[in-house]
Short mmCIF file of C-alpha atoms in Angstrom, two decimals:
data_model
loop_
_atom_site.label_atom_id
_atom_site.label_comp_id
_atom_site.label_asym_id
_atom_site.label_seq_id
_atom_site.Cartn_x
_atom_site.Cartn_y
_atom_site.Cartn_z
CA UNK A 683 -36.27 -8.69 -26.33
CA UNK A 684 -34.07 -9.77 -23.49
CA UNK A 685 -36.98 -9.04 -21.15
CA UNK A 686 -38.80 -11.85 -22.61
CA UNK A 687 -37.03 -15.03 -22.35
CA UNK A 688 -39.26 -16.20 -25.68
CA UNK A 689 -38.30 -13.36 -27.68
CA UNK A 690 -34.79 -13.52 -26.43
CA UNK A 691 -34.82 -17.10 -27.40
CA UNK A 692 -36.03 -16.24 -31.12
CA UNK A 693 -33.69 -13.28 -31.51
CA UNK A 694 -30.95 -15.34 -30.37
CA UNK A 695 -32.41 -18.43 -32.73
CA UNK A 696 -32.02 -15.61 -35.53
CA UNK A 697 -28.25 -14.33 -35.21
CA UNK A 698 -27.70 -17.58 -35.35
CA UNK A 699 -29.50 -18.47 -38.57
CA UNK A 700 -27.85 -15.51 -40.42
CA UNK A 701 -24.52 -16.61 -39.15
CA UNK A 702 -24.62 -19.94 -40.61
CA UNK A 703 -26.62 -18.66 -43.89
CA UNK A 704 -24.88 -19.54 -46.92
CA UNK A 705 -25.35 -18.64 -50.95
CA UNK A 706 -26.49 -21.66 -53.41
CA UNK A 707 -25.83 -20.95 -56.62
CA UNK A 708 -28.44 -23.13 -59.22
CA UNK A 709 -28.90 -23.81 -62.55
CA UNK A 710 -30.77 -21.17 -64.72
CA UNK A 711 -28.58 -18.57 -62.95
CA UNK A 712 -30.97 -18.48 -59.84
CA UNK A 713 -29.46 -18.40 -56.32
CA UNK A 714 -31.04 -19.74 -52.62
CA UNK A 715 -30.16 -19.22 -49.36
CA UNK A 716 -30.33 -21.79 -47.12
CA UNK A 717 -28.69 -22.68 -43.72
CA UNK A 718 -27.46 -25.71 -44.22
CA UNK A 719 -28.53 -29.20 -42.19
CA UNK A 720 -24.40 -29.88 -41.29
CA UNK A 721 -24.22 -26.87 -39.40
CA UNK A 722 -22.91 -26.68 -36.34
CA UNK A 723 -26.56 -26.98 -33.66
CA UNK A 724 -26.76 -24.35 -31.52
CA UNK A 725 -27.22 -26.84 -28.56
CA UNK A 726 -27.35 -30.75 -28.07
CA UNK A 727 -30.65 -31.94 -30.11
CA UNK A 728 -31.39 -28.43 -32.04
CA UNK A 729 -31.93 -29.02 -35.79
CA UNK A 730 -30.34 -26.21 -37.98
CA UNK A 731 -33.70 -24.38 -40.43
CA UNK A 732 -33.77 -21.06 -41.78
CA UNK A 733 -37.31 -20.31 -41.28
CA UNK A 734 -36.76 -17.12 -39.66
CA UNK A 735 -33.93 -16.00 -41.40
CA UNK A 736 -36.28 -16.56 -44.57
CA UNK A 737 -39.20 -14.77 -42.85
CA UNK A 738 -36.94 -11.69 -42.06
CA UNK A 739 -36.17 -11.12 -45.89
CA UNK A 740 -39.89 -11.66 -46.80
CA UNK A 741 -40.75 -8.84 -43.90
CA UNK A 742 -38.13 -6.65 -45.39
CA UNK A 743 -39.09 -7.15 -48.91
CA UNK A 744 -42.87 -6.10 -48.34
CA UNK A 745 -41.30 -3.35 -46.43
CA UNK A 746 -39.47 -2.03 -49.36
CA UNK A 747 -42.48 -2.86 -51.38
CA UNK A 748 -44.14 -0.61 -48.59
CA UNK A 749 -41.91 2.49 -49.15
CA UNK A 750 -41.44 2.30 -53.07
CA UNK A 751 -44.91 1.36 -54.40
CA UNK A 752 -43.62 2.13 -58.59
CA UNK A 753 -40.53 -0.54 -57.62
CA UNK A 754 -43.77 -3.54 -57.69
CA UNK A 755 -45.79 -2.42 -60.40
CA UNK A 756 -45.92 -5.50 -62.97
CA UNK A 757 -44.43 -5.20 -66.29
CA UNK A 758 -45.35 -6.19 -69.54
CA UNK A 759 -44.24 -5.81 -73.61
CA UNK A 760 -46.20 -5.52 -77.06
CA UNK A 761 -46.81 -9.42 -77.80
CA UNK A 762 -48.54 -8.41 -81.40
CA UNK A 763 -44.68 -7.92 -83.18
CA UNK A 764 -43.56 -11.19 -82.16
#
């Protein structure tokens, strides 16, 4: 992307995102990633977001959803011996 200073500004935007990503843990034993809004800016007035961190493991998700179409298949049980 360095050709194209707006690409080379997002690609640059995302290193920087996954540098500064961090793990959450939650209640209920669910965990978030988040870059969070102390980190250090990139430059004077940027404001730290994860958005395309976040959009990079949705692309790679539908990707692997892409390559292993029986790993998305919904699941269900018997509900009539409950």
């Amino acid at each position: 992307p360095q050709n194209n200073p707006q690409q080379a500004e997002l690609w640059v935007e995302l290193k920087w995102q996954l540098e500064n990503l961090v793990r959450v843990a939650k209640k209920h034993q669910t965990i978030n990633y988040e870059v969070p809004a102390n980190a250090t800016p990139r430059f004077a007035g940027h404001k730290p977001h994860d958005d395309l961190v976040i959009s990079l493991f949705l692309l790679m998700r539908a990707a692997w959803n892409i390559k292993n179409p029986e790993g998305r298949r919904a699941s269900s049980f018997d509900r009539e011996h409950i």
